[in-house]
Amino acid sequence: MNSFPWLTVLLIVPAVAAVVVMAVPRRFATVAKQITLAVTLVEFGLALLATIAYEPSRAGFQFAQKYSWIRQFGVSYSVGADGISLVLILLATLLVPVVVLASWDEVAGPAQAGAGGADVVSRRSVSAFFALLLALEVGMIGVFAATDVFLFYVFFEAMLIPMYFLIGSYGAVKEQAQRSYAAVKFLLYSLFGGLLMLAAVIGLYVVSADQLGTGTFDFATLRQLDITPGVQKLLFLGFFIAFAIKAPLFPFHTWLPDAGAQSPTGGAILLVGVLDKVGTFGLIRYCIPLFPDASSYFAPMVLALAVVGIFYGALLAIGQRDMKRLVAYTSLAHFGFIAMGTFALTSQGGTGAVLYMVNHGLSTGLLFLVVGFLVTRRGSRDVSAYGGMAKVTPVLAGVFLIAGLSSLALPGLNSFVSEFLVLAGTFTRYRALAIVATCGIVLAAIYILYLFQRTMTGPLVHEQAKGVLDLSVREKIVVAPVVALIIALGVYPKPLIDIIRPTVTATFEDAGHTDPAPSVPVNAAPVNASQAGGHS
């Protein structure tokens, strides 16, 4: 099964389906939805089979394929998967069908409009909406699977197009100016980062041509280059700033709250749950292996920014009244933990960071789902429009509580394991930063529990909320797999850790970063009582 072209099939199927769905006439909108759901479920099945076929003990990329694309410049269609990229591909293919089913009735067709309110999407083509989701899935899989740096850059930039239209055309219908502003801001920030990365990619090509006699974008070859420390620092910054904007990390985050608030629910889930992971993925995939000396040099700076982001995002989340903006700011804090685990440069911290990427996609995706369900019912993102909703929507309140507790890393739920690994891995090398960052967990409890208290507990604040319906059968089907995974990965994360850990360890070791020696030798003889306490 390892020789089967899993990644190419995963790229081709949604690409072809996007063209087909786009061509579906408006009067057959249901057909477009059904095709999209079927294709995305097939995609998840293929990704699951690829994960089963993956052999964690084997070094290097698996399911690899390479074909010359632009021979004159050494560009090739080169794809492959290791433990880091595979789990993120699995996350992407899981969330897309969830988004499709969650958006089933959210997109208003030409002759129908959804329930009133600020977040009901505009009356644009249903077929185009679902075609954009499929196109976005192609970009997400491609960016994680690419093993040619130029191909990675192409997918990195191509993802912007469907996301831009999802925000600008299918965002809040009563906030046209704001959604246009959010879409343009998202595009401009991302393009700026992309241009910096393009300059660094060209710089890598020039260095490879100088050392090898012919330029290349092949990732495995570029890792073997002997780049001088000064050049490494410049190229590192080109990649890092692009990834810090995409993640985003503090202080490159200002586009995220606007984009998260103005996106349709499905767009917000994929934006924060998967697209932003491209930034944190890029840090561990490209910045550390390609520029090991620069990574060590800039690690303290990145760690400082990460810790600031943890507190800054949490404090802003506490003060938010707009629920979507609140969830977006919580992600800024979570991305701080991911960056901290990555640049602690320990196998434990790196494993926790990659696992955190997956867990954050699940917990924040579920939070956005719940917020979207609430907004659909009450027509407002403002916290003051709610209060006591658990009395009329008990199932929705229960799901909200699970999502919130997962986000604050409650033991027994998925995020706890990854957050613990990040903090433990950081503590072995940067004790003070790990201790300070641990205090950020307290703030996470404040913004999550405060939000839940204001929206779900106490007496019913608004009389008109008495008629609000609880989750429908379709909505229960949407949240069920995410809730199940949040609980399952909290109890038994070993299958994912076993996939992630070997790749992370090899990545750091190849870059010359080894784990600190334990302060107490593992095989140290125990001190007996007479030695410790003297004579009685």
PDB file of N, CA, C and O in Angstrom, residues 149-188:
ATOM      1  N   VAL A 149      10.210  23.000  -2.597  1.00  0.00           N
ATOM      2  CA  VAL A 149       9.950  24.281  -1.937  1.00  0.00           C
ATOM      3  C   VAL A 149       9.153  25.218  -2.832  1.00  0.00           C
ATOM      4  O   VAL A 149       8.276  25.957  -2.366  1.00  0.00           O
ATOM      5  N   PHE A 150       9.420  25.190  -4.148  1.00  0.00           N
ATOM      6  CA  PHE A 150       8.662  26.052  -5.049  1.00  0.00           C
ATOM      7  C   PHE A 150       7.206  25.586  -5.136  1.00  0.00           C
ATOM      8  O   PHE A 150       6.287  26.405  -5.150  1.00  0.00           O
ATOM      9  N   LEU A 151       6.987  24.282  -5.193  1.00  0.00           N
ATOM     10  CA  LEU A 151       5.623  23.746  -5.207  1.00  0.00           C
ATOM     11  C   LEU A 151       4.894  24.116  -3.916  1.00  0.00           C
ATOM     12  O   LEU A 151       3.708  24.474  -3.944  1.00  0.00           O
ATOM     13  N   PHE A 152       5.609  24.043  -2.794  1.00  0.00           N
ATOM     14  CA  PHE A 152       5.026  24.472  -1.525  1.00  0.00           C
ATOM     15  C   PHE A 152       4.585  25.929  -1.604  1.00  0.00           C
ATOM     16  O   PHE A 152       3.482  26.288  -1.158  1.00  0.00           O
ATOM     17  N   TYR A 153       5.437  26.773  -2.171  1.00  0.00           N
ATOM     18  CA  TYR A 153       5.089  28.192  -2.286  1.00  0.00           C
ATOM     19  C   TYR A 153       3.849  28.396  -3.154  1.00  0.00           C
ATOM     20  O   TYR A 153       2.989  29.232  -2.835  1.00  0.00           O
ATOM     21  N   VAL A 154       3.724  27.628  -4.230  1.00  0.00           N
ATOM     22  CA  VAL A 154       2.556  27.741  -5.107  1.00  0.00           C
ATOM     23  C   VAL A 154       1.277  27.410  -4.341  1.00  0.00           C
ATOM     24  O   VAL A 154       0.284  28.148  -4.393  1.00  0.00           O
ATOM     25  N   PHE A 155       1.292  26.311  -3.610  1.00  0.00           N
ATOM     26  CA  PHE A 155       0.111  25.950  -2.815  1.00  0.00           C
ATOM     27  C   PHE A 155      -0.124  26.959  -1.695  1.00  0.00           C
ATOM     28  O   PHE A 155      -1.270  27.277  -1.364  1.00  0.00           O
ATOM     29  N   PHE A 156       0.954  27.453  -1.099  1.00  0.00           N
ATOM     30  CA  PHE A 156       0.871  28.430  -0.013  1.00  0.00           C
ATOM     31  C   PHE A 156       0.106  29.677  -0.465  1.00  0.00           C
ATOM     32  O   PHE A 156      -0.728  30.217   0.268  1.00  0.00           O
ATOM     33  N   GLU A 157       0.392  30.132  -1.671  1.00  0.00           N
ATOM     34  CA  GLU A 157      -0.281  31.320  -2.195  1.00  0.00           C
ATOM     35  C   GLU A 157      -1.661  30.992  -2.785  1.00  0.00           C
ATOM     36  O   GLU A 157      -2.592  31.789  -2.676  1.00  0.00           O
ATOM     37  N   ALA A 158      -1.785  29.811  -3.402  1.00  0.00           N
ATOM     38  CA  ALA A 158      -3.053  29.452  -4.037  1.00  0.00           C
ATOM     39  C   ALA A 158      -4.188  29.336  -3.031  1.00  0.00           C
ATOM     40  O   ALA A 158      -5.356  29.584  -3.366  1.00  0.00           O
ATOM     41  N   MET A 159      -3.882  28.959  -1.792  1.00  0.00           N
ATOM     42  CA  MET A 159      -4.910  28.847  -0.766  1.00  0.00           C
ATOM     43  C   MET A 159      -5.601  30.172  -0.492  1.00  0.00           C
ATOM     44  O   MET A 159      -6.744  30.205  -0.023  1.00  0.00           O
ATOM     45  N   LEU A 160      -4.917  31.273  -0.754  1.00  0.00           N
ATOM     46  CA  LEU A 160      -5.488  32.586  -0.466  1.00  0.00           C
ATOM     47  C   LEU A 160      -6.728  32.859  -1.302  1.00  0.00           C
ATOM     48  O   LEU A 160      -7.665  33.537  -0.843  1.00  0.00           O
ATOM     49  N   ILE A 161      -6.764  32.351  -2.529  1.00  0.00           N
ATOM     50  CA  ILE A 161      -7.840  32.721  -3.459  1.00  0.00           C
ATOM     51  C   ILE A 161      -9.199  32.233  -2.978  1.00  0.00           C
ATOM     52  O   ILE A 161     -10.128  33.042  -2.818  1.00  0.00           O
ATOM     53  N   PRO A 162      -9.394  30.918  -2.720  1.00  0.00           N
ATOM     54  CA  PRO A 162     -10.714  30.503  -2.238  1.00  0.00           C
ATOM     55  C   PRO A 162     -11.069  31.104  -0.884  1.00  0.00           C
ATOM     56  O   PRO A 162     -12.235  31.447  -0.643  1.00  0.00           O
ATOM     57  N   MET A 163     -10.081  31.274   0.003  1.00  0.00           N
ATOM     58  CA  MET A 163     -10.388  31.841   1.322  1.00  0.00           C
ATOM     59  C   MET A 163     -10.801  33.295   1.202  1.00  0.00           C
ATOM     60  O   MET A 163     -11.708  33.755   1.917  1.00  0.00           O
ATOM     61  N   TYR A 164     -10.182  34.037   0.310  1.00  0.00           N
ATOM     62  CA  TYR A 164     -10.545  35.436   0.088  1.00  0.00           C
ATOM     63  C   TYR A 164     -12.011  35.544  -0.345  1.00  0.00           C
ATOM     64  O   TYR A 164     -12.772  36.386   0.178  1.00  0.00           O
ATOM     65  N   PHE A 165     -12.431  34.700  -1.269  1.00  0.00           N
ATOM     66  CA  PHE A 165     -13.812  34.767  -1.744  1.00  0.00           C
ATOM     67  C   PHE A 165     -14.800  34.248  -0.702  1.00  0.00           C
ATOM     68  O   PHE A 165     -15.934  34.733  -0.623  1.00  0.00           O
ATOM     69  N   LEU A 166     -14.386  33.275   0.103  1.00  0.00           N
ATOM     70  CA  LEU A 166     -15.274  32.800   1.164  1.00  0.00           C
ATOM     71  C   LEU A 166     -15.557  33.909   2.169  1.00  0.00           C
ATOM     72  O   LEU A 166     -16.690  34.060   2.647  1.00  0.00           O
ATOM     73  N   ILE A 167     -14.527  34.686   2.503  1.00  0.00           N
ATOM     74  CA  ILE A 167     -14.729  35.793   3.448  1.00  0.00           C
ATOM     75  C   ILE A 167     -15.483  36.939   2.781  1.00  0.00           C
ATOM     76  O   ILE A 167     -16.489  37.438   3.303  1.00  0.00           O
ATOM     77  N   GLY A 168     -15.009  37.357   1.608  1.00  0.00           N
ATOM     78  CA  GLY A 168     -15.555  38.545   0.974  1.00  0.00           C
ATOM     79  C   GLY A 168     -16.945  38.367   0.393  1.00  0.00           C
ATOM     80  O   GLY A 168     -17.752  39.305   0.391  1.00  0.00           O
ATOM     81  N   SER A 169     -17.254  37.180  -0.113  1.00  0.00           N
ATOM     82  CA  SER A 169     -18.548  36.971  -0.768  1.00  0.00           C
ATOM     83  C   SER A 169     -19.568  36.243   0.096  1.00  0.00           C
ATOM     84  O   SER A 169     -20.765  36.369  -0.125  1.00  0.00           O
ATOM     85  N   TYR A 170     -19.099  35.470   1.070  1.00  0.00           N
ATOM     86  CA  TYR A 170     -20.027  34.645   1.842  1.00  0.00           C
ATOM     87  C   TYR A 170     -19.982  34.954   3.333  1.00  0.00           C
ATOM     88  O   TYR A 170     -20.457  34.167   4.140  1.00  0.00           O
ATOM     89  N   GLY A 171     -19.420  36.109   3.682  1.00  0.00           N
ATOM     90  CA  GLY A 171     -19.394  36.501   5.085  1.00  0.00           C
ATOM     91  C   GLY A 171     -20.713  37.117   5.509  1.00  0.00           C
ATOM     92  O   GLY A 171     -21.745  36.952   4.856  1.00  0.00           O
ATOM     93  N   ALA A 172     -20.680  37.843   6.634  1.00  0.00           N
ATOM     94  CA  ALA A 172     -21.895  38.418   7.212  1.00  0.00           C
ATOM     95  C   ALA A 172     -22.587  39.330   6.205  1.00  0.00           C
ATOM     96  O   ALA A 172     -22.011  40.301   5.734  1.00  0.00           O
ATOM     97  N   VAL A 173     -23.852  39.023   5.881  1.00  0.00           N
ATOM     98  CA  VAL A 173     -24.548  39.732   4.807  1.00  0.00           C
ATOM     99  C   VAL A 173     -24.881  41.168   5.171  1.00  0.00           C
ATOM    100  O   VAL A 173     -24.952  42.030   4.301  1.00  0.00           O
ATOM    101  N   LYS A 174     -25.089  41.451   6.457  1.00  0.00           N
ATOM    102  CA  LYS A 174     -25.431  42.815   6.870  1.00  0.00           C
ATOM    103  C   LYS A 174     -24.200  43.647   7.210  1.00  0.00           C
ATOM    104  O   LYS A 174     -24.329  44.770   7.686  1.00  0.00           O
ATOM    105  N   GLU A 175     -23.034  43.103   6.974  1.00  0.00           N
ATOM    106  CA  GLU A 175     -21.802  43.819   7.281  1.00  0.00           C
ATOM    107  C   GLU A 175     -20.876  43.784   6.061  1.00  0.00           C
ATOM    108  O   GLU A 175     -19.720  43.381   6.143  1.00  0.00           O
ATOM    109  N   GLN A 176     -21.396  44.231   4.924  1.00  0.00           N
ATOM    110  CA  GLN A 176     -20.653  44.122   3.671  1.00  0.00           C
ATOM    111  C   GLN A 176     -19.336  44.870   3.726  1.00  0.00           C
ATOM    112  O   GLN A 176     -18.303  44.362   3.275  1.00  0.00           O
ATOM    113  N   ALA A 177     -19.357  46.095   4.283  1.00  0.00           N
ATOM    114  CA  ALA A 177     -18.119  46.874   4.336  1.00  0.00           C
ATOM    115  C   ALA A 177     -17.076  46.181   5.209  1.00  0.00           C
ATOM    116  O   ALA A 177     -15.898  46.099   4.853  1.00  0.00           O
ATOM    117  N   GLN A 178     -17.542  45.644   6.360  1.00  0.00           N
ATOM    118  CA  GLN A 178     -16.608  44.993   7.275  1.00  0.00           C
ATOM    119  C   GLN A 178     -16.040  43.708   6.686  1.00  0.00           C
ATOM    120  O   GLN A 178     -14.856  43.421   6.848  1.00  0.00           O
ATOM    121  N   ARG A 179     -16.888  42.931   6.013  1.00  0.00           N
ATOM    122  CA  ARG A 179     -16.366  41.679   5.463  1.00  0.00           C
ATOM    123  C   ARG A 179     -15.423  41.938   4.299  1.00  0.00           C
ATOM    124  O   ARG A 179     -14.436  41.225   4.118  1.00  0.00           O
ATOM    125  N   SER A 180     -15.690  42.974   3.504  1.00  0.00           N
ATOM    126  CA  SER A 180     -14.765  43.330   2.420  1.00  0.00           C
ATOM    127  C   SER A 180     -13.427  43.784   2.998  1.00  0.00           C
ATOM    128  O   SER A 180     -12.360  43.418   2.495  1.00  0.00           O
ATOM    129  N   TYR A 181     -13.501  44.575   4.066  1.00  0.00           N
ATOM    130  CA  TYR A 181     -12.279  45.023   4.740  1.00  0.00           C
ATOM    131  C   TYR A 181     -11.490  43.837   5.277  1.00  0.00           C
ATOM    132  O   TYR A 181     -10.262  43.749   5.113  1.00  0.00           O
ATOM    133  N   ALA A 182     -12.203  42.895   5.920  1.00  0.00           N
ATOM    134  CA  ALA A 182     -11.536  41.723   6.492  1.00  0.00           C
ATOM    135  C   ALA A 182     -10.894  40.872   5.402  1.00  0.00           C
ATOM    136  O   ALA A 182      -9.774  40.369   5.567  1.00  0.00           O
ATOM    137  N   ALA A 183     -11.601  40.689   4.269  1.00  0.00           N
ATOM    138  CA  ALA A 183     -11.067  39.873   3.184  1.00  0.00           C
ATOM    139  C   ALA A 183      -9.815  40.506   2.578  1.00  0.00           C
ATOM    140  O   ALA A 183      -8.811  39.818   2.329  1.00  0.00           O
ATOM    141  N   VAL A 184      -9.863  41.810   2.356  1.00  0.00           N
ATOM    142  CA  VAL A 184      -8.711  42.502   1.763  1.00  0.00           C
ATOM    143  C   VAL A 184      -7.537  42.514   2.734  1.00  0.00           C
ATOM    144  O   VAL A 184      -6.378  42.308   2.343  1.00  0.00           O
ATOM    145  N   LYS A 185      -7.826  42.728   4.017  1.00  0.00           N
ATOM    146  CA  LYS A 185      -6.761  42.736   5.018  1.00  0.00           C
ATOM    147  C   LYS A 185      -6.086  41.373   5.096  1.00  0.00           C
ATOM    148  O   LYS A 185      -4.841  41.274   5.149  1.00  0.00           O
ATOM    149  N   PHE A 186      -6.892  40.307   5.092  1.00  0.00           N
ATOM    150  CA  PHE A 186      -6.349  38.953   5.084  1.00  0.00           C
ATOM    151  C   PHE A 186      -5.460  38.731   3.863  1.00  0.00           C
ATOM    152  O   PHE A 186      -4.349  38.189   3.971  1.00  0.00           O
ATOM    153  N   LEU A 187      -5.931  39.173   2.708  1.00  0.00           N
ATOM    154  CA  LEU A 187      -5.181  38.963   1.469  1.00  0.00           C
ATOM    155  C   LEU A 187      -3.876  39.749   1.469  1.00  0.00           C
ATOM    156  O   LEU A 187      -2.813  39.213   1.109  1.00  0.00           O
ATOM    157  N   LEU A 188      -3.925  41.019   1.881  1.00  0.00           N
ATOM    158  CA  LEU A 188      -2.730  41.857   1.840  1.00  0.00           C
ATOM    159  C   LEU A 188      -1.658  41.366   2.819  1.00  0.00           C
ATOM    160  O   LEU A 188      -0.472  41.309   2.478  1.00  0.00           O
TER     161      LEU A 188
END
